[in-house]
Amino acid sequence: TQLQITEAAISDLSKEDLQKQVEGCDAVVQTLGHNMTFKGMYGKPRKLVTDSIRRITNAIEGTEAINGKKMRVVLMGSDGVYHPDGTTDDKRPLSERIV
């Protein structure tokens, strides 16, 4: 088993770069998060998750066509969570933590 970690702004990667990243993988884990400012939450890119997943799935479909192997995608988003550990942000109420 191998683990490859690539930290990059997905919008900065070309289609070819994305296909190289996912080639030969069994799964892709994509983590997304907005900057926790008004501009970060409501400014550009307006469709960060939609556009990013579309780009990843297009890259995966390109490699699946070549090797015939299905791939899993795991998406992790911040959903506006800044520091939920309570060290630099208020501890979340029980109602938020159990959801």
JSON list of C-alpha atoms in Angstrom, two decimals:
[
{"chain": "A", "resi": 1, "resn": "THR", "atom": "CA", "xyz": [0.00, 0.00, 0.00]},
{"chain": "A", "resi": 2, "resn": "GLN", "atom": "CA", "xyz": [1.09, 3.51, -0.74]},
{"chain": "A", "resi": 3, "resn": "LEU", "atom": "CA", "xyz": [-0.10, 6.88, 0.38]},
{"chain": "A", "resi": 4, "resn": "GLN", "atom": "CA", "xyz": [0.54, 9.97, -1.66]},
{"chain": "A", "resi": 5, "resn": "ILE", "atom": "CA", "xyz": [-0.40, 13.36, -0.27]},
{"chain": "A", "resi": 6, "resn": "THR", "atom": "CA", "xyz": [-0.69, 16.34, -2.56]},
{"chain": "A", "resi": 7, "resn": "GLU", "atom": "CA", "xyz": [-1.46, 19.70, -1.04]},
{"chain": "A", "resi": 8, "resn": "ALA", "atom": "CA", "xyz": [-2.54, 22.17, -3.70]},
{"chain": "A", "resi": 9, "resn": "ALA", "atom": "CA", "xyz": [-5.31, 24.50, -4.77]},
{"chain": "A", "resi": 10, "resn": "ILE", "atom": "CA", "xyz": [-7.30, 22.28, -7.10]},
{"chain": "A", "resi": 11, "resn": "SER", "atom": "CA", "xyz": [-8.12, 25.25, -9.30]},
{"chain": "A", "resi": 12, "resn": "ASP", "atom": "CA", "xyz": [-4.38, 25.66, -9.98]},
{"chain": "A", "resi": 13, "resn": "LEU", "atom": "CA", "xyz": [-3.89, 22.10, -11.26]},
{"chain": "A", "resi": 14, "resn": "SER", "atom": "CA", "xyz": [-4.29, 21.36, -14.96]},
{"chain": "A", "resi": 15, "resn": "LYS", "atom": "CA", "xyz": [-6.46, 18.50, -16.21]},
{"chain": "A", "resi": 16, "resn": "GLU", "atom": "CA", "xyz": [-3.30, 16.56, -17.03]},
{"chain": "A", "resi": 17, "resn": "ASP", "atom": "CA", "xyz": [-1.87, 17.17, -13.54]},
{"chain": "A", "resi": 18, "resn": "LEU", "atom": "CA", "xyz": [-5.07, 15.88, -11.94]},
{"chain": "A", "resi": 19, "resn": "GLN", "atom": "CA", "xyz": [-5.07, 12.76, -14.11]},
{"chain": "A", "resi": 20, "resn": "LYS", "atom": "CA", "xyz": [-1.46, 12.06, -13.12]},
{"chain": "A", "resi": 21, "resn": "GLN", "atom": "CA", "xyz": [-2.38, 12.47, -9.45]},
{"chain": "A", "resi": 22, "resn": "VAL", "atom": "CA", "xyz": [-5.25, 9.96, -9.58]},
{"chain": "A", "resi": 23, "resn": "GLU", "atom": "CA", "xyz": [-3.67, 7.47, -11.97]},
{"chain": "A", "resi": 24, "resn": "GLY", "atom": "CA", "xyz": [-3.32, 4.04, -10.35]},
{"chain": "A", "resi": 25, "resn": "CYS", "atom": "CA", "xyz": [-5.18, 5.05, -7.17]},
{"chain": "A", "resi": 26, "resn": "ASP", "atom": "CA", "xyz": [-7.87, 3.01, -5.45]},
{"chain": "A", "resi": 27, "resn": "ALA", "atom": "CA", "xyz": [-9.34, 6.09, -3.78]},
{"chain": "A", "resi": 28, "resn": "VAL", "atom": "CA", "xyz": [-9.07, 9.86, -3.71]},
{"chain": "A", "resi": 29, "resn": "VAL", "atom": "CA", "xyz": [-9.64, 11.86, -0.53]},
{"chain": "A", "resi": 30, "resn": "GLN", "atom": "CA", "xyz": [-10.39, 15.48, -1.25]},
{"chain": "A", "resi": 31, "resn": "THR", "atom": "CA", "xyz": [-10.46, 17.99, 1.59]},
{"chain": "A", "resi": 32, "resn": "LEU", "atom": "CA", "xyz": [-11.93, 21.40, 0.95]},
{"chain": "A", "resi": 33, "resn": "GLY", "atom": "CA", "xyz": [-12.28, 24.43, 3.10]},
{"chain": "A", "resi": 34, "resn": "HIS", "atom": "CA", "xyz": [-13.08, 28.08, 2.75]},
{"chain": "A", "resi": 35, "resn": "ASN", "atom": "CA", "xyz": [-11.16, 30.80, 4.53]},
{"chain": "A", "resi": 36, "resn": "MET", "atom": "CA", "xyz": [-13.16, 31.69, 7.61]},
{"chain": "A", "resi": 37, "resn": "THR", "atom": "CA", "xyz": [-13.89, 35.25, 6.57]},
{"chain": "A", "resi": 38, "resn": "PHE", "atom": "CA", "xyz": [-16.96, 36.79, 4.94]},
{"chain": "A", "resi": 39, "resn": "LYS", "atom": "CA", "xyz": [-15.11, 36.98, 1.63]},
{"chain": "A", "resi": 40, "resn": "GLY", "atom": "CA", "xyz": [-13.85, 33.42, 2.05]},
{"chain": "A", "resi": 41, "resn": "MET", "atom": "CA", "xyz": [-17.33, 32.05, 2.72]},
{"chain": "A", "resi": 42, "resn": "TYR", "atom": "CA", "xyz": [-19.34, 34.11, 0.21]},
{"chain": "A", "resi": 43, "resn": "GLY", "atom": "CA", "xyz": [-16.76, 35.32, -2.33]},
{"chain": "A", "resi": 44, "resn": "LYS", "atom": "CA", "xyz": [-15.12, 33.47, -5.20]},
{"chain": "A", "resi": 45, "resn": "PRO", "atom": "CA", "xyz": [-14.93, 30.62, -5.86]},
{"chain": "A", "resi": 46, "resn": "ARG", "atom": "CA", "xyz": [-18.69, 30.47, -5.41]},
{"chain": "A", "resi": 47, "resn": "LYS", "atom": "CA", "xyz": [-19.00, 26.77, -6.30]},
{"chain": "A", "resi": 48, "resn": "LEU", "atom": "CA", "xyz": [-15.82, 25.40, -4.73]},
{"chain": "A", "resi": 49, "resn": "VAL", "atom": "CA", "xyz": [-17.21, 21.95, -3.91]},
{"chain": "A", "resi": 50, "resn": "THR", "atom": "CA", "xyz": [-19.17, 21.51, -7.15]},
{"chain": "A", "resi": 51, "resn": "ASP", "atom": "CA", "xyz": [-16.33, 22.62, -9.39]},
{"chain": "A", "resi": 52, "resn": "SER", "atom": "CA", "xyz": [-13.69, 20.65, -7.48]},
{"chain": "A", "resi": 53, "resn": "ILE", "atom": "CA", "xyz": [-15.64, 17.40, -7.47]},
{"chain": "A", "resi": 54, "resn": "ARG", "atom": "CA", "xyz": [-16.44, 17.83, -11.16]},
{"chain": "A", "resi": 55, "resn": "ARG", "atom": "CA", "xyz": [-12.72, 18.22, -11.94]},
{"chain": "A", "resi": 56, "resn": "ILE", "atom": "CA", "xyz": [-11.75, 15.22, -9.81]},
{"chain": "A", "resi": 57, "resn": "THR", "atom": "CA", "xyz": [-14.43, 12.96, -11.28]},
{"chain": "A", "resi": 58, "resn": "ASN", "atom": "CA", "xyz": [-13.48, 13.98, -14.83]},
{"chain": "A", "resi": 59, "resn": "ALA", "atom": "CA", "xyz": [-9.85, 13.12, -14.08]},
{"chain": "A", "resi": 60, "resn": "ILE", "atom": "CA", "xyz": [-10.89, 9.79, -12.56]},
{"chain": "A", "resi": 61, "resn": "GLU", "atom": "CA", "xyz": [-13.13, 8.93, -15.51]},
{"chain": "A", "resi": 62, "resn": "GLY", "atom": "CA", "xyz": [-10.15, 9.50, -17.81]},
{"chain": "A", "resi": 63, "resn": "THR", "atom": "CA", "xyz": [-8.00, 7.01, -15.91]},
{"chain": "A", "resi": 64, "resn": "GLU", "atom": "CA", "xyz": [-10.84, 4.50, -15.44]},
{"chain": "A", "resi": 65, "resn": "ALA", "atom": "CA", "xyz": [-11.32, 4.40, -19.21]},
{"chain": "A", "resi": 66, "resn": "ILE", "atom": "CA", "xyz": [-7.65, 3.46, -19.58]},
{"chain": "A", "resi": 67, "resn": "ASN", "atom": "CA", "xyz": [-7.27, 0.84, -16.83]},
{"chain": "A", "resi": 68, "resn": "GLY", "atom": "CA", "xyz": [-10.89, -0.29, -16.30]},
{"chain": "A", "resi": 69, "resn": "LYS", "atom": "CA", "xyz": [-10.53, 0.05, -12.52]},
{"chain": "A", "resi": 70, "resn": "LYS", "atom": "CA", "xyz": [-13.21, 1.79, -10.43]},
{"chain": "A", "resi": 71, "resn": "MET", "atom": "CA", "xyz": [-12.07, 4.38, -7.91]},
{"chain": "A", "resi": 72, "resn": "ARG", "atom": "CA", "xyz": [-13.66, 5.72, -4.73]},
{"chain": "A", "resi": 73, "resn": "VAL", "atom": "CA", "xyz": [-13.89, 9.41, -3.85]},
{"chain": "A", "resi": 74, "resn": "VAL", "atom": "CA", "xyz": [-14.11, 10.71, -0.30]},
{"chain": "A", "resi": 75, "resn": "LEU", "atom": "CA", "xyz": [-14.96, 14.39, 0.14]},
{"chain": "A", "resi": 76, "resn": "MET", "atom": "CA", "xyz": [-14.24, 16.15, 3.40]},
{"chain": "A", "resi": 77, "resn": "GLY", "atom": "CA", "xyz": [-15.41, 19.74, 3.77]},
{"chain": "A", "resi": 78, "resn": "SER", "atom": "CA", "xyz": [-14.96, 22.22, 6.56]},
{"chain": "A", "resi": 79, "resn": "ASP", "atom": "CA", "xyz": [-18.63, 23.25, 6.64]},
{"chain": "A", "resi": 80, "resn": "GLY", "atom": "CA", "xyz": [-17.59, 26.46, 8.32]},
{"chain": "A", "resi": 81, "resn": "VAL", "atom": "CA", "xyz": [-15.74, 24.83, 11.21]},
{"chain": "A", "resi": 82, "resn": "TYR", "atom": "CA", "xyz": [-12.84, 26.99, 12.30]},
{"chain": "A", "resi": 83, "resn": "HIS", "atom": "CA", "xyz": [-11.23, 25.26, 15.28]},
{"chain": "A", "resi": 84, "resn": "PRO", "atom": "CA", "xyz": [-13.75, 22.83, 16.76]},
{"chain": "A", "resi": 85, "resn": "ASP", "atom": "CA", "xyz": [-11.30, 21.59, 19.39]},
{"chain": "A", "resi": 86, "resn": "GLY", "atom": "CA", "xyz": [-12.20, 24.55, 21.60]},
{"chain": "A", "resi": 87, "resn": "THR", "atom": "CA", "xyz": [-8.61, 25.83, 21.93]},
{"chain": "A", "resi": 88, "resn": "THR", "atom": "CA", "xyz": [-8.90, 28.88, 19.68]},
{"chain": "A", "resi": 89, "resn": "ASP", "atom": "CA", "xyz": [-12.63, 28.83, 18.99]},
{"chain": "A", "resi": 90, "resn": "ASP", "atom": "CA", "xyz": [-15.51, 28.50, 21.40]},
{"chain": "A", "resi": 91, "resn": "LYS", "atom": "CA", "xyz": [-16.36, 24.91, 22.25]},
{"chain": "A", "resi": 92, "resn": "ARG", "atom": "CA", "xyz": [-19.35, 23.83, 20.20]},
{"chain": "A", "resi": 93, "resn": "PRO", "atom": "CA", "xyz": [-22.62, 23.22, 22.05]},
{"chain": "A", "resi": 94, "resn": "LEU", "atom": "CA", "xyz": [-23.69, 19.61, 22.54]},
{"chain": "A", "resi": 95, "resn": "SER", "atom": "CA", "xyz": [-26.43, 20.01, 19.89]},
{"chain": "A", "resi": 96, "resn": "GLU", "atom": "CA", "xyz": [-23.77, 20.79, 17.24]},
{"chain": "A", "resi": 97, "resn": "ARG", "atom": "CA", "xyz": [-21.33, 18.12, 18.39]},
{"chain": "A", "resi": 98, "resn": "ILE", "atom": "CA", "xyz": [-23.81, 15.24, 18.17]},
{"chain": "A", "resi": 99, "resn": "VAL", "atom": "CA", "xyz": [-24.96, 16.04, 14.63]}
]
